[in-house]
CSV table of C-alpha atoms in Angstrom, one decimal:
chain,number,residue,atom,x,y,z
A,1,UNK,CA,43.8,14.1,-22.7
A,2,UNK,CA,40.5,16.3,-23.4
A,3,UNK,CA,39.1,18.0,-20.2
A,4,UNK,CA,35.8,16.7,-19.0
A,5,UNK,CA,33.9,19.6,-19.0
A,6,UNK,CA,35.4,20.9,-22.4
A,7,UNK,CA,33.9,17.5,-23.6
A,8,UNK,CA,30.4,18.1,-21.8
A,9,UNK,CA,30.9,21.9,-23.1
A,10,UNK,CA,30.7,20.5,-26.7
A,11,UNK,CA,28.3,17.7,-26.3
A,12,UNK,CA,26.1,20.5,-25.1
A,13,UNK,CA,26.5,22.6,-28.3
A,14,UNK,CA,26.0,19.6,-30.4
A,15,UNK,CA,22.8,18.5,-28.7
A,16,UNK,CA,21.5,22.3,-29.4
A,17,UNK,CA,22.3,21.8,-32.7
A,18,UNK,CA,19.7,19.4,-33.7
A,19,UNK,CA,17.3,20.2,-31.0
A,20,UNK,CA,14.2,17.7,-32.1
A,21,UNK,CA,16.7,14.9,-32.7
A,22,UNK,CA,17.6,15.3,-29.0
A,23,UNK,CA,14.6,15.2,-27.6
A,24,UNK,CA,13.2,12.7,-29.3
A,25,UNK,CA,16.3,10.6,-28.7
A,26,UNK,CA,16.0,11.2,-24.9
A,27,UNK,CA,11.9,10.7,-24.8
A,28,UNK,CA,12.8,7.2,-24.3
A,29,UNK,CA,14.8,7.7,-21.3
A,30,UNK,CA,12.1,10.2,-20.4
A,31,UNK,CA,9.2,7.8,-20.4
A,32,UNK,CA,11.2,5.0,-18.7
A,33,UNK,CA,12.3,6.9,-15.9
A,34,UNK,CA,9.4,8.9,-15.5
A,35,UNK,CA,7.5,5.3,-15.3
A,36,UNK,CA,10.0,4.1,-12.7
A,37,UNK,CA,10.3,6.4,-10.3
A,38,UNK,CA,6.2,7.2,-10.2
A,39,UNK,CA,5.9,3.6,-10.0
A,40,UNK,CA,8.3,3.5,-7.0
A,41,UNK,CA,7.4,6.5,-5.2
A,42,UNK,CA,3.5,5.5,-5.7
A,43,UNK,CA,4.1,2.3,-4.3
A,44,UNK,CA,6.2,3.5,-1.5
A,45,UNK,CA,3.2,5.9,-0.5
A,46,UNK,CA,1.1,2.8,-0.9
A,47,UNK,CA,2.7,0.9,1.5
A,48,UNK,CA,3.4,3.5,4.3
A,49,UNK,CA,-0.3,4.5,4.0
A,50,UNK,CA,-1.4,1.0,4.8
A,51,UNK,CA,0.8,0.3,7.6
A,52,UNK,CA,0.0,3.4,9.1
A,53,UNK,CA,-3.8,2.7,8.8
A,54,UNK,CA,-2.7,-1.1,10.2
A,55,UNK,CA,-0.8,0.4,13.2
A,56,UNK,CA,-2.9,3.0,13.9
A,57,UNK,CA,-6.1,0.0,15.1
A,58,UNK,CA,-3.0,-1.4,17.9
A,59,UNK,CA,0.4,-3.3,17.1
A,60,UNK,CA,-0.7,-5.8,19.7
A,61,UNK,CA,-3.8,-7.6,18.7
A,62,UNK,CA,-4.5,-10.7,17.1
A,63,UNK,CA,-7.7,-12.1,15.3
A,64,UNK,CA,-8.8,-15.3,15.0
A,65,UNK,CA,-11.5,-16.5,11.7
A,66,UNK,CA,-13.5,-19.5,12.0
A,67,UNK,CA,-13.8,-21.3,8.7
A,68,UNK,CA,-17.1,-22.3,9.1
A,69,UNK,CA,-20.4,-21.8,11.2
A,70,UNK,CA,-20.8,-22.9,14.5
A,71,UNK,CA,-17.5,-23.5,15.3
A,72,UNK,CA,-16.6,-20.5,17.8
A,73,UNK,CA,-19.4,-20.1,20.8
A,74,UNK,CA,-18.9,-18.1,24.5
A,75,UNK,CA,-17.0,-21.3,25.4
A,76,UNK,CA,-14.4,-20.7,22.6
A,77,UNK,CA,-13.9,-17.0,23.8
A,78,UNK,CA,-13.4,-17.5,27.3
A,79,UNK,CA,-10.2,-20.0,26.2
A,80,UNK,CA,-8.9,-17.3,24.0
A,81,UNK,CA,-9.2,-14.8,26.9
A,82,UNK,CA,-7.8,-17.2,29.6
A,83,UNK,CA,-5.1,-17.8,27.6
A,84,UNK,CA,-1.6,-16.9,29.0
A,85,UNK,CA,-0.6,-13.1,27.5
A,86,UNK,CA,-3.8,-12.2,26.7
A,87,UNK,CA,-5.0,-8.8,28.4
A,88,UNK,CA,-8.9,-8.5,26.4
A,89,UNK,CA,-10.6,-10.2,24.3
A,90,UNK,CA,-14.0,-9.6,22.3
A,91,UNK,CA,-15.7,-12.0,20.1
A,92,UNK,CA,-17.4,-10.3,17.1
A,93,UNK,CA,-20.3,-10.5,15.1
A,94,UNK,CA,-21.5,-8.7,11.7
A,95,UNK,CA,-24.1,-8.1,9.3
A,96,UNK,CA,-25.8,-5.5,6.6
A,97,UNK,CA,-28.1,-3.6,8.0
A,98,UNK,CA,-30.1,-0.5,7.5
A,99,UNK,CA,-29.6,2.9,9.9
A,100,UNK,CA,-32.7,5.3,9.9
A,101,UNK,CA,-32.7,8.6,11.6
A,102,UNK,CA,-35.6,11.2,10.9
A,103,UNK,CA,-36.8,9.6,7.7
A,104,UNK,CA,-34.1,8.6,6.0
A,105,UNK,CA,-32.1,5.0,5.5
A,106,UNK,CA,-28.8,4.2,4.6
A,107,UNK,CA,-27.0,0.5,4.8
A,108,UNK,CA,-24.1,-0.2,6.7
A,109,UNK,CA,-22.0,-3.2,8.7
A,110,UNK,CA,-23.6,-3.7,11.8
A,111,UNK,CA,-20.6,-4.9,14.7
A,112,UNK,CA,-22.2,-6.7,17.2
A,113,UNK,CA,-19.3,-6.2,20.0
A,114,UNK,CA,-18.3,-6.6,23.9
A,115,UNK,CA,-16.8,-3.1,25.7
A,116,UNK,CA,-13.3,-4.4,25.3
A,117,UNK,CA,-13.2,-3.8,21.2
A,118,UNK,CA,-12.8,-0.6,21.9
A,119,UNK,CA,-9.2,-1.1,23.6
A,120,UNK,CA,-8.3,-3.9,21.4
A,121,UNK,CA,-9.2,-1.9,18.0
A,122,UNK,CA,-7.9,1.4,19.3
A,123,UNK,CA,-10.8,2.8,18.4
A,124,UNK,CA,-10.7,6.9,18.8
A,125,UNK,CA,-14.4,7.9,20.2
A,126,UNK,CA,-15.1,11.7,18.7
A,127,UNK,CA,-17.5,12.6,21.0
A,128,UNK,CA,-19.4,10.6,23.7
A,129,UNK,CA,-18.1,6.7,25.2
A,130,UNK,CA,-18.3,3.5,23.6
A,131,UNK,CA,-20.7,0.9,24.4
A,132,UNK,CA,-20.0,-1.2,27.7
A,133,UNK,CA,-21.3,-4.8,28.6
A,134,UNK,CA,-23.8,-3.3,30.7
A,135,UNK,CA,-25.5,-1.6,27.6
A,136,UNK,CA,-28.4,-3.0,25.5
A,137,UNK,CA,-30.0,-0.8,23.5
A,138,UNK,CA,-27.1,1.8,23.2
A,139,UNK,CA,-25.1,2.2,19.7
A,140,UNK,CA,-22.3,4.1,18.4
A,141,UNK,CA,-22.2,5.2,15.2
A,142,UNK,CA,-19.2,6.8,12.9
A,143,UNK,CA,-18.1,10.3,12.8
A,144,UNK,CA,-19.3,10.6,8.8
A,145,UNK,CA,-22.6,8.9,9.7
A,146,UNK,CA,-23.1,10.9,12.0
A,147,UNK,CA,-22.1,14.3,10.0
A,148,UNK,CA,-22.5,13.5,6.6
A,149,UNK,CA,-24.4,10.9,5.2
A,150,UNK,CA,-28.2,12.4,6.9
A,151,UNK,CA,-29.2,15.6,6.0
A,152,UNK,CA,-30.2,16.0,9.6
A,153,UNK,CA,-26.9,15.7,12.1
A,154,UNK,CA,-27.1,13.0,14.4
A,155,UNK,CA,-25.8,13.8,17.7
A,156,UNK,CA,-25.1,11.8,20.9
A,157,UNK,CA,-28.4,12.9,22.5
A,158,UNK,CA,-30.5,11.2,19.6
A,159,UNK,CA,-31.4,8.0,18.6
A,160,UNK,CA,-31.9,5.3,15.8
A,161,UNK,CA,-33.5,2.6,14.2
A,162,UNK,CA,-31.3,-0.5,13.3
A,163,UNK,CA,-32.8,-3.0,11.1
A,164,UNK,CA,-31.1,-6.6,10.7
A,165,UNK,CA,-32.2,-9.7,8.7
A,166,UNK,CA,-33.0,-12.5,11.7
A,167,UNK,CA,-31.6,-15.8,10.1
A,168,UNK,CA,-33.6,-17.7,12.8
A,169,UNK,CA,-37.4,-16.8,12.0
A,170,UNK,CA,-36.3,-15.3,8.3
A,171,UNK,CA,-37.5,-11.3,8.7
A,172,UNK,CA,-36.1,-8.3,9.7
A,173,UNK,CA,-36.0,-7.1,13.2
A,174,UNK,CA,-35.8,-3.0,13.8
A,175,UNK,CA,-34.9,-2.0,17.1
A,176,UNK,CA,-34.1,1.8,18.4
A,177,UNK,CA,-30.9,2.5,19.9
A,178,UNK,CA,-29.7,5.6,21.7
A,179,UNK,CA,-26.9,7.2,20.5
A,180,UNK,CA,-23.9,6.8,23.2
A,181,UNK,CA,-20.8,7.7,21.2
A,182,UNK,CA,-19.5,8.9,17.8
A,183,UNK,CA,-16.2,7.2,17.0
A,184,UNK,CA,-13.7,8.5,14.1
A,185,UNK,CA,-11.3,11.1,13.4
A,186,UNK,CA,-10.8,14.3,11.2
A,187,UNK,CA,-9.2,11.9,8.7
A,188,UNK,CA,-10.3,8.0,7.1
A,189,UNK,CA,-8.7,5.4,9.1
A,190,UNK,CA,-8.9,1.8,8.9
A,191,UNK,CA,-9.4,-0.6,12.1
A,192,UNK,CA,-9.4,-4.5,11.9
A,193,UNK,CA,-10.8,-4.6,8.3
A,194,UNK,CA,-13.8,-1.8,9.1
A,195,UNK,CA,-13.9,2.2,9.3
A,196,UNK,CA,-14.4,4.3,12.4
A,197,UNK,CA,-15.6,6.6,10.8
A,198,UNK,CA,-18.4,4.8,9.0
A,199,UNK,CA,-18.7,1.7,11.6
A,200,UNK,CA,-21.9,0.6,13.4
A,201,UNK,CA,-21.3,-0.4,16.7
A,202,UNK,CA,-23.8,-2.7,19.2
A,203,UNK,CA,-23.7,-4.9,22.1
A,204,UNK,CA,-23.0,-8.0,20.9
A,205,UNK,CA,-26.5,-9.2,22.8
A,206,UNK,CA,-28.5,-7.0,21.1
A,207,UNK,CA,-27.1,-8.0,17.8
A,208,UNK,CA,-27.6,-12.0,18.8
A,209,UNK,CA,-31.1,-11.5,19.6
A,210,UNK,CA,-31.3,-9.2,16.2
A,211,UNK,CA,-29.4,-11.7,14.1
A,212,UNK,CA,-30.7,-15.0,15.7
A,213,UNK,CA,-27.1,-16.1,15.8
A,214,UNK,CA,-26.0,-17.7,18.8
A,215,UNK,CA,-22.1,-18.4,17.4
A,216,UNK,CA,-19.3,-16.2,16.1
A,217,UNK,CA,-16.9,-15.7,12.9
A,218,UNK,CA,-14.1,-13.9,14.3
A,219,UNK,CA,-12.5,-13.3,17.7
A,220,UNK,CA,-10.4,-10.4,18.4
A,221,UNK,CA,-7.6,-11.0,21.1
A,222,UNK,CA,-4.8,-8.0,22.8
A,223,UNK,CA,-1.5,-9.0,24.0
A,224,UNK,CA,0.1,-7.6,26.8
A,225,UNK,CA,3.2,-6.2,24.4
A,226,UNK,CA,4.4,-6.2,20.9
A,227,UNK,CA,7.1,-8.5,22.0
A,228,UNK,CA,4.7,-11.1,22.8
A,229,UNK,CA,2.2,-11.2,19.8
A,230,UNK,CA,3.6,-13.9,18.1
A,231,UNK,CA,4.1,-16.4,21.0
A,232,UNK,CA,0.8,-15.3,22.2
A,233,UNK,CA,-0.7,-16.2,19.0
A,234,UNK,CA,1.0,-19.9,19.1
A,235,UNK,CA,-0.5,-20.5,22.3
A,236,UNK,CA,-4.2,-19.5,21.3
A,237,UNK,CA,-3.8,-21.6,18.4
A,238,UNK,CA,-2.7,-24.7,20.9
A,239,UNK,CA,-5.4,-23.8,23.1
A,240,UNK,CA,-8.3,-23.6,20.5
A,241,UNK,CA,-7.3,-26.4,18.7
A,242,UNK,CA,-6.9,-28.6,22.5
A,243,UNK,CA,-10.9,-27.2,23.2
A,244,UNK,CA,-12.1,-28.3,19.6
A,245,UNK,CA,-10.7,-31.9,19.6
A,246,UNK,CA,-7.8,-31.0,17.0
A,247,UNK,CA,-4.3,-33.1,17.7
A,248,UNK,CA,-1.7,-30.4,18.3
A,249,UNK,CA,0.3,-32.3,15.1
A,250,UNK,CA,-2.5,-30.3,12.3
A,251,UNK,CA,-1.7,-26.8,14.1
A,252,UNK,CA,0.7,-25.9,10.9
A,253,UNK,CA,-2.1,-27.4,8.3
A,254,UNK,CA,-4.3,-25.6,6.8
A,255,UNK,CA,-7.0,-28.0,5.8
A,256,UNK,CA,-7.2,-30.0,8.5
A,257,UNK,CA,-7.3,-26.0,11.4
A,258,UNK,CA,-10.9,-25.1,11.1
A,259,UNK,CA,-9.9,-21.7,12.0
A,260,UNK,CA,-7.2,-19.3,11.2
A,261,UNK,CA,-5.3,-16.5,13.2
A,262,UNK,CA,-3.4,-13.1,12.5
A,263,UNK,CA,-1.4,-10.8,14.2
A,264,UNK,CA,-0.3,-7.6,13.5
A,265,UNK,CA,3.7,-8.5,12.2
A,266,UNK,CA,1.7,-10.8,9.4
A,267,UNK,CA,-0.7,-8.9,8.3
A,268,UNK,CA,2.2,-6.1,8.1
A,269,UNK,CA,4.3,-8.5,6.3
A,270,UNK,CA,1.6,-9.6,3.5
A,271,UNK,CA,0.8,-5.7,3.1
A,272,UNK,CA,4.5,-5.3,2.2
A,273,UNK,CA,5.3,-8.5,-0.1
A,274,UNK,CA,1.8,-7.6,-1.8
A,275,UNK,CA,3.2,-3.9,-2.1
A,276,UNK,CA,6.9,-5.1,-3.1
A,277,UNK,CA,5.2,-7.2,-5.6
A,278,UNK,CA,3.1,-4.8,-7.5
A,279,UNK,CA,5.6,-2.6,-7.7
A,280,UNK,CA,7.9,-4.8,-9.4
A,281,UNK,CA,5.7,-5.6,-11.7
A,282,UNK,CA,5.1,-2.4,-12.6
A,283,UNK,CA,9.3,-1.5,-12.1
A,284,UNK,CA,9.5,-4.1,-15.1
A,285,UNK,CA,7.2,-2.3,-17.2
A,286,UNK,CA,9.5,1.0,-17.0
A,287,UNK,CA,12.3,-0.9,-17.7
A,288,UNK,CA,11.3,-2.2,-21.1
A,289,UNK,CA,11.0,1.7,-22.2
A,290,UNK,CA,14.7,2.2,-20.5
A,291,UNK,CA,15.6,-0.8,-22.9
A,292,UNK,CA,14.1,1.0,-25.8
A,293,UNK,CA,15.5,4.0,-25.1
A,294,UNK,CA,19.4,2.7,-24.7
A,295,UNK,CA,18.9,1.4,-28.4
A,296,UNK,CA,17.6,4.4,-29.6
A,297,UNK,CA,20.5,6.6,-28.2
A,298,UNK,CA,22.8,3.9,-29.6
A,299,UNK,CA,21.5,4.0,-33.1
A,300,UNK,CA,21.2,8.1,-33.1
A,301,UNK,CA,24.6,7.9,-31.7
A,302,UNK,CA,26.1,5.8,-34.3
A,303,UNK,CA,24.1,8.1,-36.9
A,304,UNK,CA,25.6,11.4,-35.5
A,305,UNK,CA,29.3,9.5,-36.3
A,306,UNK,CA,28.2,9.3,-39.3
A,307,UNK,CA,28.1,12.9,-39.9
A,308,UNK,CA,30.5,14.0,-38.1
A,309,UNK,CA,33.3,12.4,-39.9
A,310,UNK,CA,34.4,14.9,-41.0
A,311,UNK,CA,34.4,16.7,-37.4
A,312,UNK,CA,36.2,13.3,-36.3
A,313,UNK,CA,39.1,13.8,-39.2
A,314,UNK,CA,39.5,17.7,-38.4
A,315,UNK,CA,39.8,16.9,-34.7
A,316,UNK,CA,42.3,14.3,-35.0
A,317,UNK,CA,44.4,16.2,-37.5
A,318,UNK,CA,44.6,18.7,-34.3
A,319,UNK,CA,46.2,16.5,-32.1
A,320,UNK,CA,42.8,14.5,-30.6
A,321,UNK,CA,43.9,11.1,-29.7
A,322,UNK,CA,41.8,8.2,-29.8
A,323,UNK,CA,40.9,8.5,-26.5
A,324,UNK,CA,39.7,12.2,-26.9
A,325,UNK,CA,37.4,11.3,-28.9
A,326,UNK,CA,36.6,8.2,-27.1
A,327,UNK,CA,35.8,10.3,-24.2
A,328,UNK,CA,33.9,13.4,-26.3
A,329,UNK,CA,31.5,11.1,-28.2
A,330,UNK,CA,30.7,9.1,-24.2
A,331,UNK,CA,30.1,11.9,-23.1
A,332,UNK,CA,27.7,13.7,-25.7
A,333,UNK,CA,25.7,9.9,-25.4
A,334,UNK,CA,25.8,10.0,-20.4
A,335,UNK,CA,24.4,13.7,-21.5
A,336,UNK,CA,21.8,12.8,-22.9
A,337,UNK,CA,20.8,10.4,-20.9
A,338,UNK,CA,21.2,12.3,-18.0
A,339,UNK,CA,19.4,14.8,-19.1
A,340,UNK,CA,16.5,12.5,-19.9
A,341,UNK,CA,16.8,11.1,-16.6
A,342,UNK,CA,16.6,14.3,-14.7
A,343,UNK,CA,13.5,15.2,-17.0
A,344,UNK,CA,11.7,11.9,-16.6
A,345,UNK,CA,12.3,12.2,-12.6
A,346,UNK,CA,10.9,15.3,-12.5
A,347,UNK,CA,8.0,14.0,-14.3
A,348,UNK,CA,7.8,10.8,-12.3
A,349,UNK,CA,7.8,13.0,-8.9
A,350,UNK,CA,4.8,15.4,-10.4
A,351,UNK,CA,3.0,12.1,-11.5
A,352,UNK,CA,3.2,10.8,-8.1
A,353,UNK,CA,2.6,13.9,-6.6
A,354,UNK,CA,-0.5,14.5,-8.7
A,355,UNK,CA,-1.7,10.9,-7.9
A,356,UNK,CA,-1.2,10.9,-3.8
A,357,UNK,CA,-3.4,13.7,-3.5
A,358,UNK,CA,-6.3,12.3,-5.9
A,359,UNK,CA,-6.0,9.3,-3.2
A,360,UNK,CA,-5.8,11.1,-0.4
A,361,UNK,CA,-2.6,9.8,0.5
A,362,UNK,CA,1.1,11.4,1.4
A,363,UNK,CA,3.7,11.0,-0.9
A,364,UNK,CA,6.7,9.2,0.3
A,365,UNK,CA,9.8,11.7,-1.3
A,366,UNK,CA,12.6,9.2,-1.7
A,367,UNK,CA,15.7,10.5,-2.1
A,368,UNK,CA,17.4,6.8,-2.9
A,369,UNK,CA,14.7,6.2,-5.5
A,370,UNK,CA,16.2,9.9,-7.2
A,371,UNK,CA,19.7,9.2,-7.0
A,372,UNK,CA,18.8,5.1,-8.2
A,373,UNK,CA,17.2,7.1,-11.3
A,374,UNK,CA,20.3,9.6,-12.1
A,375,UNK,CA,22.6,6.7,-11.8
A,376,UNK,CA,20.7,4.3,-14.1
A,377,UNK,CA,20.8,7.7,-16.5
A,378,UNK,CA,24.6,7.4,-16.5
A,379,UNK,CA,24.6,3.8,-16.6
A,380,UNK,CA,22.2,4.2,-20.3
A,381,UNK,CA,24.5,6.6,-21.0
A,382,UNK,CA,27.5,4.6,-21.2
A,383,UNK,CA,25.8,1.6,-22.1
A,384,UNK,CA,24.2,3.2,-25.4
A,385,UNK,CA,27.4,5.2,-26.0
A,386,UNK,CA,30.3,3.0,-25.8
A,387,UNK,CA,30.2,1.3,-29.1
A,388,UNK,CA,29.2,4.7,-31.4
A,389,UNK,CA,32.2,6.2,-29.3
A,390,UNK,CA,34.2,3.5,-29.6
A,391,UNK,CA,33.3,3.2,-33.5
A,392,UNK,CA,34.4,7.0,-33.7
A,393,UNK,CA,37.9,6.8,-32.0
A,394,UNK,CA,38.8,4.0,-34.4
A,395,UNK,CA,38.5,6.2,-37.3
A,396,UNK,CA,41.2,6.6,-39.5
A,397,UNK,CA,41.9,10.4,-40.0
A,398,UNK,CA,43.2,10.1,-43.3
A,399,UNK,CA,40.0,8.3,-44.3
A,400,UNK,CA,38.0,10.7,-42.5
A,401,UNK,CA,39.8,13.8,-43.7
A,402,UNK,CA,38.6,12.1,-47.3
A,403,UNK,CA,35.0,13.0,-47.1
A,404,UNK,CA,35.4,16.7,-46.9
């Protein structure tokens, strides 16, 4: 029987042959490859980056939404904190507002929140403390507010002007706060659906009095461990739903819980199936140009028999068996392919190179995803090969040996 590489030897030799016909059969290997693994490795990084953003504001923490206003009120908090396995708990309340330092004005989310955020969000102070109970007219502002978005730096020893729209007697209301901390880090990171790095922070009774809001839309709750988010989070939904007057038979319905709560492991969870999802999707999309390109190796495959009939005859007047060929012709067809495939990987890993660091983002190298992509080469390669191979080795070398 022919020798492998004496088969890959040749199949070489023939593909430099006819140089544009090779390339142009692999291109569609190329671009389905290429599309996969980018796709893959893309949404890999995707994922990764927002569970580490996730993780990073506390693994621990759950949040309950109200679904409508006036629902959640001081009363409401103290039963989320008093509930067993819960170590803090801050009630939170937001709005647009404006930030003016020396002149200037920008818009941001104002948080009106209780000292305990801090620990519950994780929240990384860059330079001063956060803002306790005790505090009224004390703020802390982001680490690019502070730095970047005023042409004049605002430090920890100056002050601001916040200006909220009062709900209650329908105007704004400005009132100057001194500048206690500057949370953030070096890099973005995301904490409970805001920014450190561009967040406003105030005690949640100065932003009451601002707002004219006396009830809240979200409650943010820590656990004592990882281990006990989840029962944690059953028994503030028992207890919330006991203190609102809802029978403990509508906790698991939707429509009927006028509030909702998530922990960590679900928001984690929806991250990934939305993640998994998209890149399916996209996976799909690769995989009709893999399709595309397994018939067009097939058909130049069958096209290359064609002409080499006369190659086919010679050989099996040598002594080539069936199976010689069989094997020569497979073999021309899984090099191709692989080829392709390495070339499309390569092009798949600088694509998603090339796109992580445009979003700011680290790639996620997957060595699985590779070897996945050089075995779905071979796989096309057989696939597209077997029947041009197999229509080869059936030749007749009398009737081949004809055409000379």
């Amino acid at each position: 029987m022919i020798d492998i590489s004496q088969s890959a030897n040749m199949a070489v030799k023939s593909l430099k042959s006819s140089k544009l016909r090779s390339g142009l059969t692999a291109l569609g290997i190329i671009i389905g490859i290429a599309a996969v693994v980018a796709t893959f490795t893309l949404g890999a990084s995707f994922g990764a980056f927002f569970s580490e953003q996730i993780s990073s504001s506390g693994s621990n923490y759950i949040m309950v939404i109200s679904s409508k206003d006036n629902l959640f009120f001081d009363q409401q908090v103290e039963v989320v904190r008093n509930t067993r396995g819960v170590t803090a708990a801050s009630p939170v309340l937001s709005a647009s507002g404006a930030v003016s330092y020396m002149g200037e004005s920008k818009n941001y989310t104002i948080y009106g929140i209780q000292e305990d955020y801090a620990e519950i969000g994780s929240i990384p102070m860059y330079d001063g403390i956060f803002v306790s109970n005790r505090d009224t007219s004390s703020a802390v502002i982001g680490k690019t507010i502070s730095e970047d978005d005023f042409k004049n730096q605002i430090s920890t020893r100056g002050s601001v002007l916040v200006t909220i729209y009062n709900t209650e007697i329908q105007d704004y209301v400005t009132r100057s706060f001194s500048v206690k901390g500057i949370s953030g880090t070096e890099q973005t990171t995301l904490v409970i659906g805001s920014n450190y790095n561009t967040a406003v922070y105030i005690p949640l009774s100065a932003m009451k009095e601002m707002t004219g809001k006396s009830d809240y839309r979200m409650i943010f709750a820590m656990t004592e461990s990882d281990d006990t988010v989840k029962e944690t989070n059953d028994e503030i939904k028992r207890n919330l739903a006991r203190n609102l007057g809802v029978s403990e038979r509508n906790l698991d319905n939707a429509e009927l819980l006028p509030f909702t709560t998530f922990n960590q492991a679900e928001i984690l969870e929806q991250v990934g199936s939305m993640t998994q999802t998209l890149q399916l999707f996209l996976i799909a999309i690769g995989g009709i140009s893999l399709i595309v390109g397994t018939v067009g190796i097939m058909n130049i495959m069958i096209v290359t028999v064609t002409e080499r009939t006369k190659e086919i005859g010679t050989l099996k007047a040598l002594g080539y068996t069936s199976s010689d060929v069989l094997v020569l012709f497979l073999v021309e067809s899984v090099v191709i392919s692989v080829i392709g495939g390495a070339i499309g990987t390569t092009l798949g890993l600088a694509v998603s190179y090339v796109g992580s660091a445009f979003l700011g983002i680290s790639m996620s190298l997957s060595f699985g995803a590779i070897a996945a992509a050089i075995l779905i080469s071979i796989f096309i390669g057989i696939l597209a090969g077997v029947y041009p191979a197999k229509r080869a080795a059936d030749m007749n070398p009398v009737d081949a040996l004809r055409s000379i």
